[in-house]
PDB file of C-alpha atoms and ligand atoms in Angstrom:
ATOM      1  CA  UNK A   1      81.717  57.605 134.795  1.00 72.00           C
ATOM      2  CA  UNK A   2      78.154  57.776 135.519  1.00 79.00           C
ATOM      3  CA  UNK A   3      76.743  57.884 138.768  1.00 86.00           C
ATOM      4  CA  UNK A   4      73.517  59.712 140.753  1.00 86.00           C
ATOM      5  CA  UNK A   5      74.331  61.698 143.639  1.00 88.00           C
ATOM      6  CA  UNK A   6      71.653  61.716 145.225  1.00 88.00           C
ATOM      7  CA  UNK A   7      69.743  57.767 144.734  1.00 87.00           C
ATOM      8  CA  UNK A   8      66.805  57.946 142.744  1.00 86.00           C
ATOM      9  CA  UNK A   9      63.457  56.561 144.472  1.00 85.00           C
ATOM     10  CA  UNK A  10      62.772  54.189 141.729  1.00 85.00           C
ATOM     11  CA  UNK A  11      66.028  52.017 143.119  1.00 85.00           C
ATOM     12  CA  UNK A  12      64.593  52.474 146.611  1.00 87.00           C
ATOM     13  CA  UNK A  13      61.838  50.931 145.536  1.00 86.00           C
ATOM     14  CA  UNK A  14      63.191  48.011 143.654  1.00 87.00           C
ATOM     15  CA  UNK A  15      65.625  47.220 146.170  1.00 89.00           C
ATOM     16  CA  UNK A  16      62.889  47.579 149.473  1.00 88.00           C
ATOM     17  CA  UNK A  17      64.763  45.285 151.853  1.00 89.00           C
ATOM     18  CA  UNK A  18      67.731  47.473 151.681  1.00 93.00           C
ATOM     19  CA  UNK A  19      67.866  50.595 154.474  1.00 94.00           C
ATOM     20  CA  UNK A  20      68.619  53.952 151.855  1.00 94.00           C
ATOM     21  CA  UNK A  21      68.118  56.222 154.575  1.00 93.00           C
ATOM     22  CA  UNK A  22      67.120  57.067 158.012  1.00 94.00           C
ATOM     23  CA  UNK A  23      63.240  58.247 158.341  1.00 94.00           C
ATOM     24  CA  UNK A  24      63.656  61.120 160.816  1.00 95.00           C
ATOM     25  CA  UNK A  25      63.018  65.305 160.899  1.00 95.00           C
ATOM     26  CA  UNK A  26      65.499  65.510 163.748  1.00 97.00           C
ATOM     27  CA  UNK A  27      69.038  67.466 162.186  1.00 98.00           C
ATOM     28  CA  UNK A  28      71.121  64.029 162.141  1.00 98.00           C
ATOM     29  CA  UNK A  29      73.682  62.758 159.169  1.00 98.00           C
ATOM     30  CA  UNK A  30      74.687  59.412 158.620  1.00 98.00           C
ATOM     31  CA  UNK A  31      77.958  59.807 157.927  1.00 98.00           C
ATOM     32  CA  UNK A  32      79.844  56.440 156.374  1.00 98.00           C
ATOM     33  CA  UNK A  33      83.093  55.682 155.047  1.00 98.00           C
ATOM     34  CA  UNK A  34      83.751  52.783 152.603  1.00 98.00           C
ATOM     35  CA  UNK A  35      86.888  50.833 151.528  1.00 98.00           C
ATOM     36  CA  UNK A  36      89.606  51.135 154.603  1.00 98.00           C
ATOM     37  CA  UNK A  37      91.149  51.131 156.852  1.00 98.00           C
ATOM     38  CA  UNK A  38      93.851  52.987 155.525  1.00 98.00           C
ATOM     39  CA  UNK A  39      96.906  54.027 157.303  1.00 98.00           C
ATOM     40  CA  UNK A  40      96.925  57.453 155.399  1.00 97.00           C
ATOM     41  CA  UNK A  41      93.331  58.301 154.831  1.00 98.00           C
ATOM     42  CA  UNK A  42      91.670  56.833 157.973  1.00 98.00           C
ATOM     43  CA  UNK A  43      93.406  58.677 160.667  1.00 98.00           C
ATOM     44  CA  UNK A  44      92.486  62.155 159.039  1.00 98.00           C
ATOM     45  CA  UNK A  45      89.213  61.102 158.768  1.00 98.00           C
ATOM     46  CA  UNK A  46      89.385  60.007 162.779  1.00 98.00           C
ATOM     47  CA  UNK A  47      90.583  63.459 163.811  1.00 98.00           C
ATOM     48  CA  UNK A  48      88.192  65.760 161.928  1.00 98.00           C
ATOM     49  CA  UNK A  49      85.379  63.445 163.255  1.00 98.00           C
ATOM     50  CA  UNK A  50      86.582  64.008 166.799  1.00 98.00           C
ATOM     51  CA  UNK A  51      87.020  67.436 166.289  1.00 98.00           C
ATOM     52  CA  UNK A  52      82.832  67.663 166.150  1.00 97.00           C
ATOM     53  CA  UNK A  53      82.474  64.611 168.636  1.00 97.00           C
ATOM     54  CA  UNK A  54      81.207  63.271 165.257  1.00 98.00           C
ATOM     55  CA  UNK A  55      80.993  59.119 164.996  1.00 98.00           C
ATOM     56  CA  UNK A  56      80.249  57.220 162.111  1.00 98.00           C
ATOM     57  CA  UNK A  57      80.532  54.073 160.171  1.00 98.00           C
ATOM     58  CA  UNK A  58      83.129  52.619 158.784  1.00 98.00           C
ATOM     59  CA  UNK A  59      82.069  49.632 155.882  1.00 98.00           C
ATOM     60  CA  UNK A  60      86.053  48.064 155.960  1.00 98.00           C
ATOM     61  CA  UNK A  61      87.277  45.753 153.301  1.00 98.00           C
ATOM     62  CA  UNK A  62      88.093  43.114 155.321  1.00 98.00           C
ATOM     63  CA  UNK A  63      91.621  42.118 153.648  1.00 98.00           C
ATOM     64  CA  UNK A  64      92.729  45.965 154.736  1.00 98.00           C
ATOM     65  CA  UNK A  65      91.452  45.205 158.181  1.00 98.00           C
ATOM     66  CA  UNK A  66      94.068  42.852 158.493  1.00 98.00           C
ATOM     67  CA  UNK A  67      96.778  44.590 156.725  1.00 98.00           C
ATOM     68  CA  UNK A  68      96.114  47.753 158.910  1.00 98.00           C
ATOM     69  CA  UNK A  69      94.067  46.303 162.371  1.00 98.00           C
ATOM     70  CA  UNK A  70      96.011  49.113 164.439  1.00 98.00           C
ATOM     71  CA  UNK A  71      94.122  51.851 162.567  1.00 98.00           C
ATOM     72  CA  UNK A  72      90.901  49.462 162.673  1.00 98.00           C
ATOM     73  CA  UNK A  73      91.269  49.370 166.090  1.00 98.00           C
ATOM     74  CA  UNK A  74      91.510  53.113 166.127  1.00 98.00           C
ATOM     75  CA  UNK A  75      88.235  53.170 164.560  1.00 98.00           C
ATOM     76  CA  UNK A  76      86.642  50.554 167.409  1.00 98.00           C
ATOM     77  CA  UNK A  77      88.275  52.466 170.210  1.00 98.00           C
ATOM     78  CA  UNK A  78      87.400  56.010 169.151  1.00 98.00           C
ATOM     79  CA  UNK A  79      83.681  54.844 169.117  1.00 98.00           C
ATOM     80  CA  UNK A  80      82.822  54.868 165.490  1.00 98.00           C
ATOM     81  CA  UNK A  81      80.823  51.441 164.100  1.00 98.00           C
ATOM     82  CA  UNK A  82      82.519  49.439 161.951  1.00 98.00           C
ATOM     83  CA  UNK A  83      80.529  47.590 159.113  1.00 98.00           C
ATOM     84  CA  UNK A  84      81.392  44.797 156.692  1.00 98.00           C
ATOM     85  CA  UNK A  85      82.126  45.296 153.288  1.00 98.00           C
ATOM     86  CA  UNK A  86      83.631  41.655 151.970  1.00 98.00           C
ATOM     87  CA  UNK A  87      86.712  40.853 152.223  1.00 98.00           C
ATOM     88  CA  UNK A  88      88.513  41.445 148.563  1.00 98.00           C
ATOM     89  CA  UNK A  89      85.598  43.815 148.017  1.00 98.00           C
ATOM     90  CA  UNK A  90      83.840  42.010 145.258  1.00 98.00           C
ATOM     91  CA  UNK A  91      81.102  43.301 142.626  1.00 97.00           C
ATOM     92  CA  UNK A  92      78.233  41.018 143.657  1.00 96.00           C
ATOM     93  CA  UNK A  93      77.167  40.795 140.270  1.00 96.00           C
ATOM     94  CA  UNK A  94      79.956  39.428 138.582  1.00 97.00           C
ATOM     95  CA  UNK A  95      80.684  36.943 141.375  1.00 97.00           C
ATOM     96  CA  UNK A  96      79.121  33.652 142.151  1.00 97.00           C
ATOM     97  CA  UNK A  97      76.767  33.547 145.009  1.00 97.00           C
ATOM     98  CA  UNK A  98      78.944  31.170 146.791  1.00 97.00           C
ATOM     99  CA  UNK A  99      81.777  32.931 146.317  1.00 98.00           C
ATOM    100  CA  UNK A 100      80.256  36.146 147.208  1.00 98.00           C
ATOM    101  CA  UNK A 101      79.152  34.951 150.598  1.00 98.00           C
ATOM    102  CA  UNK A 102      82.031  33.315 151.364  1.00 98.00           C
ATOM    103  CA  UNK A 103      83.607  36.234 151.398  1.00 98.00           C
ATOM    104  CA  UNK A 104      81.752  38.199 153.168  1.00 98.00           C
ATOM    105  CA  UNK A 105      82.113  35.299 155.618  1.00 98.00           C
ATOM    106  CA  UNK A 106      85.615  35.887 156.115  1.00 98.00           C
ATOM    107  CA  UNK A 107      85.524  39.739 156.416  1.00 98.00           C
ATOM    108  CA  UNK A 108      83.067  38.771 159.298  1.00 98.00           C
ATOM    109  CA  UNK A 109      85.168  36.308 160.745  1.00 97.00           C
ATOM    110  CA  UNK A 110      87.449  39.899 161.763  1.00 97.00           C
ATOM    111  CA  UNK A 111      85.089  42.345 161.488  1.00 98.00           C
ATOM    112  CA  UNK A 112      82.083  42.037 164.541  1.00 96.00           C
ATOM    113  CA  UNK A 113      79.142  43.887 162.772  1.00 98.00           C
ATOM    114  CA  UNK A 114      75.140  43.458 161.796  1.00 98.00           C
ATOM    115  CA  UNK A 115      76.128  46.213 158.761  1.00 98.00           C
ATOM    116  CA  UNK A 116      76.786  45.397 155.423  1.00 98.00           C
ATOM    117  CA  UNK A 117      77.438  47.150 152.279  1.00 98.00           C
ATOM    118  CA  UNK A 118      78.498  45.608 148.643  1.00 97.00           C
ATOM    119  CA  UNK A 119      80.907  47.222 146.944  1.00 97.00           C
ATOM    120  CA  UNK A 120      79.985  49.106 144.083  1.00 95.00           C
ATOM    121  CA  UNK A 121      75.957  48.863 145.344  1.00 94.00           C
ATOM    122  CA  UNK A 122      75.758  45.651 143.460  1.00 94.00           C
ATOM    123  CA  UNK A 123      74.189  42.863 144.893  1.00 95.00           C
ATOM    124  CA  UNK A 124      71.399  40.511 143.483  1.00 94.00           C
ATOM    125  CA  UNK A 125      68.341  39.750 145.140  1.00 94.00           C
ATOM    126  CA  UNK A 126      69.678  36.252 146.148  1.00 95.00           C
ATOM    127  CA  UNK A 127      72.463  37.535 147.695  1.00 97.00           C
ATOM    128  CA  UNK A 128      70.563  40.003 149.717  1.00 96.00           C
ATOM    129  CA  UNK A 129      68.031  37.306 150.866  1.00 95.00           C
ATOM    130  CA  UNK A 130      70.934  34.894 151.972  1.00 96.00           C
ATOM    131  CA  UNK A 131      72.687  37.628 154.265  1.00 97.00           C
ATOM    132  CA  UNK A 132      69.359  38.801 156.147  1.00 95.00           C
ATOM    133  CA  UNK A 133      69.170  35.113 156.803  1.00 94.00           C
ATOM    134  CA  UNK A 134      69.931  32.876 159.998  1.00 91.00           C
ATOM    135  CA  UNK A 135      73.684  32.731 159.163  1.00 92.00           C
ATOM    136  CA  UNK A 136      74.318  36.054 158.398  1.00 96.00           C
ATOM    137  CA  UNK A 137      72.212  38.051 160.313  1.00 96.00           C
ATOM    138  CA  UNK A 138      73.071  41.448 158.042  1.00 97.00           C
ATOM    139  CA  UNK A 139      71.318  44.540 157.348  1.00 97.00           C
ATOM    140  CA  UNK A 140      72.220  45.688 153.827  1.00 97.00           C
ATOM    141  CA  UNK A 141      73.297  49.515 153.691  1.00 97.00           C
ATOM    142  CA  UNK A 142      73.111  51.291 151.334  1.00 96.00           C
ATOM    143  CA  UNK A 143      73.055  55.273 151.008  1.00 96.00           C
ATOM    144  CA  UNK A 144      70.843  58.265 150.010  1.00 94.00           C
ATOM    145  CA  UNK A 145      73.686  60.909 148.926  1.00 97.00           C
ATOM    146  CA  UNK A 146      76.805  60.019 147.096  1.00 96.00           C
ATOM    147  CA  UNK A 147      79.571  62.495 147.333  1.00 97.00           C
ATOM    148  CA  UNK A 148      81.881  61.111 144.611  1.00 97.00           C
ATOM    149  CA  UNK A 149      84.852  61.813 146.307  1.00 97.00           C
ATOM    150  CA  UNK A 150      85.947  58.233 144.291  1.00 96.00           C
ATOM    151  CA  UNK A 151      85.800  60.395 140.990  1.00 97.00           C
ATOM    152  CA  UNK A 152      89.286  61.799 139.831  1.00 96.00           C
ATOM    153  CA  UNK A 153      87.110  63.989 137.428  1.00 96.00           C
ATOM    154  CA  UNK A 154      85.588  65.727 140.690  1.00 97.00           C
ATOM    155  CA  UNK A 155      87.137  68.744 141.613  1.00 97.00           C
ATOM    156  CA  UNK A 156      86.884  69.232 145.378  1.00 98.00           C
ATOM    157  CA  UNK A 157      84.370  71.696 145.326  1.00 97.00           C
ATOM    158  CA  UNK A 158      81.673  70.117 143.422  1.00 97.00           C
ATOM    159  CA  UNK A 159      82.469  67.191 145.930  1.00 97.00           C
ATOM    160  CA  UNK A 160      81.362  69.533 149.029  1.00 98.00           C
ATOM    161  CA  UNK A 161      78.970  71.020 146.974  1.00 97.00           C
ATOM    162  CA  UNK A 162      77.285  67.416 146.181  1.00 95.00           C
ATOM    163  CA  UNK A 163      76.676  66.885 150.058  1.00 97.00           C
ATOM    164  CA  UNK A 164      75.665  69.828 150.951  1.00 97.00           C
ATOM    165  CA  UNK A 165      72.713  70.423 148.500  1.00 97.00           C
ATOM    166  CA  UNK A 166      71.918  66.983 148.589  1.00 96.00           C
ATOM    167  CA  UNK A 167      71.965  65.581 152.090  1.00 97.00           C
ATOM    168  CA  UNK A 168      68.966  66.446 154.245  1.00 97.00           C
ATOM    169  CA  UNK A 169      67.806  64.636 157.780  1.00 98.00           C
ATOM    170  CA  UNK A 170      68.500  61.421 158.275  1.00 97.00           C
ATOM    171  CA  UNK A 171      70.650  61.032 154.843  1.00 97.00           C
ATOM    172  CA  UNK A 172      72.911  58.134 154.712  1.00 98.00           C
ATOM    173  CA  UNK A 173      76.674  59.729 153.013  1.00 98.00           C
ATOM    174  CA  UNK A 174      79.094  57.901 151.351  1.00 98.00           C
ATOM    175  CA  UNK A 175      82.571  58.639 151.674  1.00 98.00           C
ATOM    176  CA  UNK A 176      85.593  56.417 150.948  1.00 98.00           C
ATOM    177  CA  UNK A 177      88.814  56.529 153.621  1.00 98.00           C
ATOM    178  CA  UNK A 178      91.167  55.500 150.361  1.00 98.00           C
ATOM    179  CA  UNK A 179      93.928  56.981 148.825  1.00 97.00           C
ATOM    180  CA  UNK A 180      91.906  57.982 146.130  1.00 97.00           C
ATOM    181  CA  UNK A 181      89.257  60.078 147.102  1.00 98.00           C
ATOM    182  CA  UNK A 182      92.082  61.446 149.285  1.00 98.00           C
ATOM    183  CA  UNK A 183      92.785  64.703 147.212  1.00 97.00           C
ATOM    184  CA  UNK A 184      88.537  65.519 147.482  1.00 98.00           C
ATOM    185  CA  UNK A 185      87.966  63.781 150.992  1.00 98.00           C
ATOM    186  CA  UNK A 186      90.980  66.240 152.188  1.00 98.00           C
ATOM    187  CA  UNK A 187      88.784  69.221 151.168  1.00 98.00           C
ATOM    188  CA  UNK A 188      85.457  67.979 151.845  1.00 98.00           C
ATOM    189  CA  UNK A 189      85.246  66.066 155.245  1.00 98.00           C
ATOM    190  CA  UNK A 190      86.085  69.157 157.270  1.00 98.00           C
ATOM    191  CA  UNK A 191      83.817  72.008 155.438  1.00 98.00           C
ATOM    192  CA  UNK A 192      81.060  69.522 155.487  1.00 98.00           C
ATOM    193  CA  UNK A 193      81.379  68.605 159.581  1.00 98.00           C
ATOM    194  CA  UNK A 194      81.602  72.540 159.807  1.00 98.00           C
ATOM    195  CA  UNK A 195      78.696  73.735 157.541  1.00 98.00           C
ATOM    196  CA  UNK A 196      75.934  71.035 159.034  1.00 98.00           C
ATOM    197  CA  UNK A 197      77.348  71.778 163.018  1.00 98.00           C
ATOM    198  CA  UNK A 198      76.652  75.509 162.163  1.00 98.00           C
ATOM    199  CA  UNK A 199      73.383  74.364 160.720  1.00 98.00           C
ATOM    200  CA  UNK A 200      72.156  72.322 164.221  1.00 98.00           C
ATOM    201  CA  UNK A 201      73.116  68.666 162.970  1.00 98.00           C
ATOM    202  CA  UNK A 202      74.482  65.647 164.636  1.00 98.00           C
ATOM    203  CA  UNK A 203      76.824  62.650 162.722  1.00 98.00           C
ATOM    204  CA  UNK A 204      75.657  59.642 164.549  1.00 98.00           C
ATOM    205  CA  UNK A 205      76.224  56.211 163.409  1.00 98.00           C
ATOM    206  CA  UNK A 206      74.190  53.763 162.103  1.00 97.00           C
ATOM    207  CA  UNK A 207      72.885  50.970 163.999  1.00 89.00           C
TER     208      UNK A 207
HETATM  209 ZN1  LIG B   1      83.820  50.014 148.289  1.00 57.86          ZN
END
């Protein structure tokens, strides 16, 4: 599976109406966390963030937001920001447009949030367009440094490794709070809260 780490600045430019990162030189890490909640994953993820006063964001399919709202409103009530990420998480460009934003009208219909991010980073220029609109109101997310904790062909160390040479102030991190990236989330979350809190940084959230 192919995928760039770190997002080339050809895509920022293409894609200008999307925020990649944050523009800053203060120490500061975006921190985000795509595809829960999950009733496994998520509450790890909760305590090591606590453990470094450490908040975040949370882009939630909606679907699990209903299938787990006690850990969602774990999320809410620990202080994190929670962040809209459609409902059955759909690839925006194999979906109609209708059906795209319908969905992402039902995810928001449970999940109160001016965040978005599309699965997968797809989403056509239409789509984009209709969500920073009237009805939607959404700020398209997307992310500077990718640590591929979604790749079973990771091993956990490259996954630390990935954030840590990559993310610098102001860099927007994707994690995922799935079963999945479990095994390399398990190993990375904690060494990378540790490493950048020895280095001076602070996780804030995005907003
Ligand atoms: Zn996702």
């Amino acid at each position: 599976m192919f995928y760039f780490t770190k997002t080339p600045w050809l895509l920022k430019k293409l894609y200008p109406e999307c925020i990649w990162d944050v523009k800053t030189d203060e120490k500061i890490l975006y921190l985000t966390f795509d595809d829960g909640p999950n009733p496994q994953a998520t509450p790890f993820v909760l305590q090591e963030l606590k453990k470094y006063n450490a908040k975040a964001t949370f882009f939630c399919i909606g679907k699990n937001v209903k299938e787990n709202f006690d850990v969602y409103k774990q999320i809410i009530s620990d202080g994190h920001k929670p962040g809209n990420h459609t409902y059955n998480h759909l690839n925006g460009w194999k979906t109609t447009d209708k059906k795209y934003l319908e969905d992402i009208r039902l995810a928001a219909n449970i999940i109160d949030t001016e965040l978005f991010r599309p699965p997968y980073g797809k989403i056509t220029k239409f789509q984009l367009k209709a969500l920073q609109g009237e009805k939607f109101k959404l700020k398209t997310i997307m992310w500077d440094v990718l640590s591929g904790d979604f790749d079973e062909k990771l091993t956990p160390e490259n996954c630390y490794l990935n954030v840590i040479n990559k993310a610098k102030p102001g860099s927007v991190v994707v994690f995922h709070d799935s079963l999945k990236a479990f095994p390399r989330l398990e190993y990375t979350l904690p060494r990378v809260l540790e490493f950048f809190s020895q280095k001076g940084y602070q996780f804030k959230f995005l907003s």
